[in-house]
mmCIF file of C-alpha atoms in Angstrom:
data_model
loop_
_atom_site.group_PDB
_atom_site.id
_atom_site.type_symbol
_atom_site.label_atom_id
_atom_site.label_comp_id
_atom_site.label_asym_id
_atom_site.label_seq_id
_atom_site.Cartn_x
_atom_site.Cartn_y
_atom_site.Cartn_z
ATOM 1 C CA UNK A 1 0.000 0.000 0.000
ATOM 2 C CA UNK A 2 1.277 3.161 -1.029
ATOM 3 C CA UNK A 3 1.582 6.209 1.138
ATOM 4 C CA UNK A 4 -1.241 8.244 1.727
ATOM 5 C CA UNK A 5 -1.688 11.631 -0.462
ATOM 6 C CA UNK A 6 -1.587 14.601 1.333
ATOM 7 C CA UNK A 7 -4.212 18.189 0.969
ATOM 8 C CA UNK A 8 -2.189 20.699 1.850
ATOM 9 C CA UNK A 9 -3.862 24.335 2.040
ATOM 10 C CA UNK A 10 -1.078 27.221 2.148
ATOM 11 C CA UNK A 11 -1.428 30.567 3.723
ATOM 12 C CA UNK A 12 1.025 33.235 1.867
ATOM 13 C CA UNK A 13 0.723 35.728 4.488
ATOM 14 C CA UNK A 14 1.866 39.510 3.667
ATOM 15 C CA UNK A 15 1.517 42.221 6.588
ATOM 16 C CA UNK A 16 -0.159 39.837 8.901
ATOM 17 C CA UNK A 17 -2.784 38.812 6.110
ATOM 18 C CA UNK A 18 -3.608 35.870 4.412
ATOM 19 C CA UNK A 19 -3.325 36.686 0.645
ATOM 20 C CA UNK A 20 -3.595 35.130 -2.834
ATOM 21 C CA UNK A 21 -2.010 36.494 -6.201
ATOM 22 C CA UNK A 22 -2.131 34.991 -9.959
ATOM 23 C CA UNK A 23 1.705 34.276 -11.476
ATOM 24 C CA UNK A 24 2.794 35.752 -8.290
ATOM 25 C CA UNK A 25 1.379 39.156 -8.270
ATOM 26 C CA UNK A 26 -2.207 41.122 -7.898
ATOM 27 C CA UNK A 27 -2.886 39.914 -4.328
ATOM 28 C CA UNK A 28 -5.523 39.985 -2.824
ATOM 29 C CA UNK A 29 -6.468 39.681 1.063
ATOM 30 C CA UNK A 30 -8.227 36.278 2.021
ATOM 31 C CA UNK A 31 -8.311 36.522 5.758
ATOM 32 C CA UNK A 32 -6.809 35.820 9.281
ATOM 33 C CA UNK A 33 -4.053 33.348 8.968
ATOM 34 C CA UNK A 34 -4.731 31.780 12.392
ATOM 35 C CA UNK A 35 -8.301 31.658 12.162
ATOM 36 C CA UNK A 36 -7.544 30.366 8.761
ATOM 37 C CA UNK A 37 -4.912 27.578 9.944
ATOM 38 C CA UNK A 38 -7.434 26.493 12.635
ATOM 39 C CA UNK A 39 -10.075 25.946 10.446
ATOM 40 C CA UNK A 40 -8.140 23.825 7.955
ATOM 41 C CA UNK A 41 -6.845 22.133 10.857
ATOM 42 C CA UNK A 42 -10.204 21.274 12.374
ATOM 43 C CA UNK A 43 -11.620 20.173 8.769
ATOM 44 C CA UNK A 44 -9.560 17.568 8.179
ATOM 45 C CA UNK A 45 -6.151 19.274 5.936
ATOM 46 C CA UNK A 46 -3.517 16.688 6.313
ATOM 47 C CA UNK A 47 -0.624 19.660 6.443
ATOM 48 C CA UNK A 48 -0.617 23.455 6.319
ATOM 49 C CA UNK A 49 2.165 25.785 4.932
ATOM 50 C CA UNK A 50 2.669 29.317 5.854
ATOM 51 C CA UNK A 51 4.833 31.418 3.685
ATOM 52 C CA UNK A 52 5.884 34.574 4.610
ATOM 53 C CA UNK A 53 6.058 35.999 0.705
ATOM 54 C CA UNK A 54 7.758 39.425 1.212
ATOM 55 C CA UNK A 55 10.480 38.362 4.161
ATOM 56 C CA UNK A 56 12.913 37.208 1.521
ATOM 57 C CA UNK A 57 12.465 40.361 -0.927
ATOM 58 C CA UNK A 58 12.318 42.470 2.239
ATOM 59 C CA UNK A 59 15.353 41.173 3.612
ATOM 60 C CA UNK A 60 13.498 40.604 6.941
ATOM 61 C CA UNK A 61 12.832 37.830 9.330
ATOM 62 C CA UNK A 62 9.329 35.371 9.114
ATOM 63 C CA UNK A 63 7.028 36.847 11.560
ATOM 64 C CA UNK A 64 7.931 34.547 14.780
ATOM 65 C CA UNK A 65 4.859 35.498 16.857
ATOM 66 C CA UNK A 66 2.621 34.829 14.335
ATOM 67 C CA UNK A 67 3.817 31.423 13.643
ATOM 68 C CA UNK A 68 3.425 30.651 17.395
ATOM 69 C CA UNK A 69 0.134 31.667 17.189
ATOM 70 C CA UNK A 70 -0.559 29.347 14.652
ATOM 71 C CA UNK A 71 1.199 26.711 15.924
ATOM 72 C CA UNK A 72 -1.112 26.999 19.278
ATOM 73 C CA UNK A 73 -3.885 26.544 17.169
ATOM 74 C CA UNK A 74 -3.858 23.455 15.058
ATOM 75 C CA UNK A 75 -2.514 19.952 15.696
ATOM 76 C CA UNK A 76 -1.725 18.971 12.220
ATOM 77 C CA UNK A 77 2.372 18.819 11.092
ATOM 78 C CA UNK A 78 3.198 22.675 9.777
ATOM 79 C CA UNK A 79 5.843 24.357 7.631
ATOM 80 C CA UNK A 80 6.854 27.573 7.755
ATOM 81 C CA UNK A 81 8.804 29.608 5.117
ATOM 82 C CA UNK A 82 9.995 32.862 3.888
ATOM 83 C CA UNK A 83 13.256 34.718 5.243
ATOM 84 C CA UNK A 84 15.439 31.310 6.598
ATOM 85 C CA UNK A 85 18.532 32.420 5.765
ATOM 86 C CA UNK A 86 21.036 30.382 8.528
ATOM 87 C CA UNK A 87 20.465 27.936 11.300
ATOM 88 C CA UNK A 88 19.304 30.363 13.546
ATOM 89 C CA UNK A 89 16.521 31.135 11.691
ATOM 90 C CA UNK A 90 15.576 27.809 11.465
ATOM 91 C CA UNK A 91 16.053 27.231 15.225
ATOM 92 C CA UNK A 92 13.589 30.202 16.169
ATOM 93 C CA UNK A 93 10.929 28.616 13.927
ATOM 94 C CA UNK A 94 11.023 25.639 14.889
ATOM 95 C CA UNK A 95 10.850 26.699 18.714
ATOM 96 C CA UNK A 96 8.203 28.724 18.041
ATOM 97 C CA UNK A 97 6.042 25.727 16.499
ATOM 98 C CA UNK A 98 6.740 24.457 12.930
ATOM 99 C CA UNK A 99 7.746 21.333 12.485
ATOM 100 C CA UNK A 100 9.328 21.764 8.961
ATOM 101 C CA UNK A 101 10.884 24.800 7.614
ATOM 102 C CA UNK A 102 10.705 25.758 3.611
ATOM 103 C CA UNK A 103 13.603 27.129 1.942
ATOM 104 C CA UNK A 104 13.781 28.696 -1.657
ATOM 105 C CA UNK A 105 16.206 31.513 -2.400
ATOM 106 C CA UNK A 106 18.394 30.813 0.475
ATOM 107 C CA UNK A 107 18.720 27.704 -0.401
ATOM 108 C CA UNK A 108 19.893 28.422 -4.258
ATOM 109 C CA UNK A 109 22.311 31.191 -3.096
ATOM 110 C CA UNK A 110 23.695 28.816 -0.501
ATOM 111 C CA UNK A 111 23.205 25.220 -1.372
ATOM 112 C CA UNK A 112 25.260 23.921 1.734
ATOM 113 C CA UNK A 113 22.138 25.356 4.377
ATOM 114 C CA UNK A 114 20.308 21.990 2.432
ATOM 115 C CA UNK A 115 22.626 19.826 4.166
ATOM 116 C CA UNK A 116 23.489 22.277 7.291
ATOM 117 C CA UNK A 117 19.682 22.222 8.236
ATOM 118 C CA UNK A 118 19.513 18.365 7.701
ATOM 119 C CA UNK A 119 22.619 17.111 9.522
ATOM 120 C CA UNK A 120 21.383 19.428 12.745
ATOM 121 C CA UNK A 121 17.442 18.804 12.716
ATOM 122 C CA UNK A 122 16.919 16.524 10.276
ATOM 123 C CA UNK A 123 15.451 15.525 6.823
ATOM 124 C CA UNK A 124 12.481 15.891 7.878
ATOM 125 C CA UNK A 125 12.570 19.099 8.784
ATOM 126 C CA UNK A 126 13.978 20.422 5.438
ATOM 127 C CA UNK A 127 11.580 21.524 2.460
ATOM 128 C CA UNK A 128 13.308 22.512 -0.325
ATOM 129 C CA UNK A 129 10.745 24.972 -2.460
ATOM 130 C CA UNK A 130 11.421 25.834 -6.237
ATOM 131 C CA UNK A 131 9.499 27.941 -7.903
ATOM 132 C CA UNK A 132 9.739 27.949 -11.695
ATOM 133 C CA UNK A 133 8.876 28.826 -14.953
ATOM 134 C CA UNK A 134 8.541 26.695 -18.218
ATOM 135 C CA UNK A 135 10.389 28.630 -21.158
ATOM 136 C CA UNK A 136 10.325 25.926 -23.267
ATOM 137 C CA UNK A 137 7.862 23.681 -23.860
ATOM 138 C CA UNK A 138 9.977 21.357 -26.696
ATOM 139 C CA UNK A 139 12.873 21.122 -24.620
ATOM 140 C CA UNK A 140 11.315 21.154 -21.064
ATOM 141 C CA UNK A 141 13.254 23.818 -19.872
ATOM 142 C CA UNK A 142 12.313 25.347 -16.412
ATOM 143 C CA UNK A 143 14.615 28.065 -14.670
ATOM 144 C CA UNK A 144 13.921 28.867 -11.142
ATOM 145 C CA UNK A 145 13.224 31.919 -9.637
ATOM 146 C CA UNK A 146 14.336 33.593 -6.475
ATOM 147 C CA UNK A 147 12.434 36.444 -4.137
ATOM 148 C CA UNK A 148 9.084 35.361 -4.504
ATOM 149 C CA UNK A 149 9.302 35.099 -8.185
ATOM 150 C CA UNK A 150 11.015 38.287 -9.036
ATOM 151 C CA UNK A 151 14.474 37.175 -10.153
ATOM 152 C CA UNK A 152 14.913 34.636 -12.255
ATOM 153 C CA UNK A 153 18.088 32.591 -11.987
ATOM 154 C CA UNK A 154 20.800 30.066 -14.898
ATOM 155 C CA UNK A 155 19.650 27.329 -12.283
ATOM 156 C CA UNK A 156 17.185 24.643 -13.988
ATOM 157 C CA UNK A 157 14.115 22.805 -11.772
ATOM 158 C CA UNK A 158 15.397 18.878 -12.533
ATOM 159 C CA UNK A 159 18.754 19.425 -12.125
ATOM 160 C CA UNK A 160 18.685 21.557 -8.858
ATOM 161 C CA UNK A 161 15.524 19.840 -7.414
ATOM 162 C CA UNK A 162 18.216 16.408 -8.023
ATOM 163 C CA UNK A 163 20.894 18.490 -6.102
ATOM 164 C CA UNK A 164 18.703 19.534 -3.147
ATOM 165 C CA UNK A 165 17.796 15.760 -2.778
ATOM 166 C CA UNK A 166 21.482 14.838 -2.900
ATOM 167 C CA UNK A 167 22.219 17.562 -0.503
ATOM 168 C CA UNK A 168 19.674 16.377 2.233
ATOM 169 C CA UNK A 169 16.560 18.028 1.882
ATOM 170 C CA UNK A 170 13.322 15.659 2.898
ATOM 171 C CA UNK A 171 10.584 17.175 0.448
ATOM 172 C CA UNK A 172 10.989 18.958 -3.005
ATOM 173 C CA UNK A 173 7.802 21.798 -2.867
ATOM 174 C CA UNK A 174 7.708 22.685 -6.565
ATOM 175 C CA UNK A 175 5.308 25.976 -8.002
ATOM 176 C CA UNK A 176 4.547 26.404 -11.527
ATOM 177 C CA UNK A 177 5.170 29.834 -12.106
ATOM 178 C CA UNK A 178 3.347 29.876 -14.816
ATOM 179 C CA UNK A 179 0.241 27.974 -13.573
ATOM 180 C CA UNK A 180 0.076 29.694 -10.603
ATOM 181 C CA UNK A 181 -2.971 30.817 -9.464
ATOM 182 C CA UNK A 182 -4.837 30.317 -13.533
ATOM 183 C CA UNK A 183 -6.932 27.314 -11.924
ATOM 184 C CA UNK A 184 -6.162 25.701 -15.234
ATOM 185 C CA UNK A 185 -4.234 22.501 -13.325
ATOM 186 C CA UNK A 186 -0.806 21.565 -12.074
ATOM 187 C CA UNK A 187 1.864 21.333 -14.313
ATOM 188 C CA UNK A 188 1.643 17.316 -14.382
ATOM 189 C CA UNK A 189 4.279 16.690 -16.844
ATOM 190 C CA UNK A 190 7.047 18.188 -14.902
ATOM 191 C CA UNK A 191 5.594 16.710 -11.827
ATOM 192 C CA UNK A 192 5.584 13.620 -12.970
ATOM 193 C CA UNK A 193 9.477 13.853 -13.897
ATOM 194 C CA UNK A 194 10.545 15.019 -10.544
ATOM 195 C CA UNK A 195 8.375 12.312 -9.040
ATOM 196 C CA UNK A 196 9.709 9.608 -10.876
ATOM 197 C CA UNK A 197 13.338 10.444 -10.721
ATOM 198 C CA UNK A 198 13.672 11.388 -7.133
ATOM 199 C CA UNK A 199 13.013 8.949 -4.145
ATOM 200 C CA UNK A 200 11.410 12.030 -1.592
ATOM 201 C CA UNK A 201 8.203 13.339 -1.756
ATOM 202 C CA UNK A 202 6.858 15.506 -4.107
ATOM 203 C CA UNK A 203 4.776 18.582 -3.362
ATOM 204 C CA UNK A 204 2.631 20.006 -6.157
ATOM 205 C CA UNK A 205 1.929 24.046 -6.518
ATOM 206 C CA UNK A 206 0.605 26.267 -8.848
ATOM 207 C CA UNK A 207 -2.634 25.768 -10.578
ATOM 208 C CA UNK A 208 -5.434 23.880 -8.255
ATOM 209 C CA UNK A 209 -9.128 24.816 -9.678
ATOM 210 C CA UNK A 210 -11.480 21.991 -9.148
ATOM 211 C CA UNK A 211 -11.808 18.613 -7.805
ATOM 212 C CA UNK A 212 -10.357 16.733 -10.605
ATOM 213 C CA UNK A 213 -7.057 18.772 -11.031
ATOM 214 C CA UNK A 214 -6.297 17.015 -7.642
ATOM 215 C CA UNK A 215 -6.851 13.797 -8.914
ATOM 216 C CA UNK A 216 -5.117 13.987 -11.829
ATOM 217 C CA UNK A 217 -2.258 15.501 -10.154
ATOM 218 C CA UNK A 218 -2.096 12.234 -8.286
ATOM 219 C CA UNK A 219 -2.729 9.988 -11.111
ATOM 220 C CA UNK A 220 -0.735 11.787 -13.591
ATOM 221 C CA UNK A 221 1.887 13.651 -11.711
ATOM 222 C CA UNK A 222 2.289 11.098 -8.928
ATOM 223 C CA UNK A 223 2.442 13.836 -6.467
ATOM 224 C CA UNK A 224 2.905 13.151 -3.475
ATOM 225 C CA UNK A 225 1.044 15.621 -1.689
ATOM 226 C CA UNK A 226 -0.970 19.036 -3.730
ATOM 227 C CA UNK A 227 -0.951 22.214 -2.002
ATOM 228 C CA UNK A 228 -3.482 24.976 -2.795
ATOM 229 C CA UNK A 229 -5.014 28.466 -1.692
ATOM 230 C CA UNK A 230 -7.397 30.161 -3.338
ATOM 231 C CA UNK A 231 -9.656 27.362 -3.571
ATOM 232 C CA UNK A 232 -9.521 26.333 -0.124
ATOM 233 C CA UNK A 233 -9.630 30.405 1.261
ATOM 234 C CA UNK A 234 -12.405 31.246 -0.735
ATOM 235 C CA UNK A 235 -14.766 27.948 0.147
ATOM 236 C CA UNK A 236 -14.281 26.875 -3.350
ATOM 237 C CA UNK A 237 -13.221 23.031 -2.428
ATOM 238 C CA UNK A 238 -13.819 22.771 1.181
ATOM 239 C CA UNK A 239 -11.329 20.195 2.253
ATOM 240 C CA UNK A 240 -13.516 17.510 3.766
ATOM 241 C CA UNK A 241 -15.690 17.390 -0.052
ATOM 242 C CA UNK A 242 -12.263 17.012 -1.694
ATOM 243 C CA UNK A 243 -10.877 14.069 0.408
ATOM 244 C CA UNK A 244 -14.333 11.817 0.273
ATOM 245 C CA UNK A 245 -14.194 12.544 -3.805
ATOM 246 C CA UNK A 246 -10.505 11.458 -3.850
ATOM 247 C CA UNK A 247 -11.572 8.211 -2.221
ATOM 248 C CA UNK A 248 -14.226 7.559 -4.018
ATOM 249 C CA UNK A 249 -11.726 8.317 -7.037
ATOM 250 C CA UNK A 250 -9.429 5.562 -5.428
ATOM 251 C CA UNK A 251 -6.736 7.599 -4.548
ATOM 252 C CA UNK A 252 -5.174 6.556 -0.958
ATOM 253 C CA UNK A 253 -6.224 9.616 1.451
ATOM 254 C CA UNK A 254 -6.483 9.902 5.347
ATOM 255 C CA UNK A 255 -10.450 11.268 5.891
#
């Protein structure tokens, strides 16, 4: 029996609000992160993610009190990103609740805070996010992108998403830049690739807009896990409807 998939809703969180962008800009506010969190929590979300968006482009640290505040609230594993920068860092989030911590610029300016973070915590405790856009489509090429999607970098997603596995990271959390936010689906192909050629899990981004696009990121992308906002902060999918059409679908889910 395989693992079981995982719903993870994600609260981008800008000036102590939840809010939700398309291709990483026009945001819009979609509520109280820890009212937010708790809810997801109580409903049934196997995860939740909490990404402070501007701390990296700001050059400031993840709001700490807010993440405790979470944390207080909700009894489900949670990963917190945005700003981690050294160990410290790290060390202050994870005191203050999370139980993983996301990396995704620091980690491609400094590759060796992969392995720093995983010899001192732990795997487990290290997400390596990539976000990335396709430019192109006949010979799969996807560069990342660091800041939140402003700055695009030489590195490409299957070669550095490899590296970041090599280097000790527990979970690759990879965002279609370009699906981001369309509600068109999840970029299955790439999925798929990364899936298939790396032995940790697999978190899908960038693109959730109904019911099926979860499926099919299962069945086609063989995520491991599918992370979305909008839907979820808006009431579009409430969690518990997704999970009992996954398992009617077949797909191996925790209700």
């Amino acid at each position: 029996m395989s693992l079981a998939k995982r719903i993870i809703p994600c609260l981008d969180v800008k000036d102590g609000q939840t809010v939700k962008g398309t291709n990483f800009v026009n945001l819009r506010q979609a509520g109280d992160p820890v009212a937010l969190g708790k809810a997801y929590s109580d409903k049934g979300a196997d995860e939740l993610v909490f990404l402070d968006i501007t701390a990296s482009f700001e050059g400031r640290k993840t709001f700490t009190e807010m993440v405790t505040r979470v944390a207080e609230t909700i009894n489900i594993p949670f990963t917190v990103g945005g700003g981690i920068n050294e160990l410290s860092d790290v060390e202050r989030l994870l005191y203050a609740g999370a139980d993983k911590v996301s990396i995704n610029s620091a980690a491609l300016r400094h590759p060796q805070l992969i392995e720093q973070i995983a010899n001192r915590f732990g795997s487990q405790v290290c997400v390596v996010a990539i976000d990335a856009r396709m430019e192109s489509q006949d010979d799969d090429l996807w560069f990342c992108y660091l800041k939140g999607g402003r700055e695009r970098t030489e590195r490409q997603l299957f070669e550095w998403a490899h590296e970041a596995q090599e280097r000790g990271a527990g979970e690759i959390l990879f965002t279609s830049m370009n699906h981001d936010g369309t509600k068109n689906g999840f970029a299955n192909d790439a999925l798929r690739k990364l899936a298939d050629t790396l032995s940790i899990p697999i978190i899908a981004s960038g693109g959730a807009g109904c019911k099926e696009h979860f499926l099919d990121v299962f069945n086609i992308g063989h995520a491991d896990a599918a992370l979305a906002a909008s839907v979820f902060h808006f009431g579009e999918i409430p969690v518990p409807e997704l999970k009992q059409y996954l398992k009617k679908e077949g797909i191996n889910i925790r209700i």
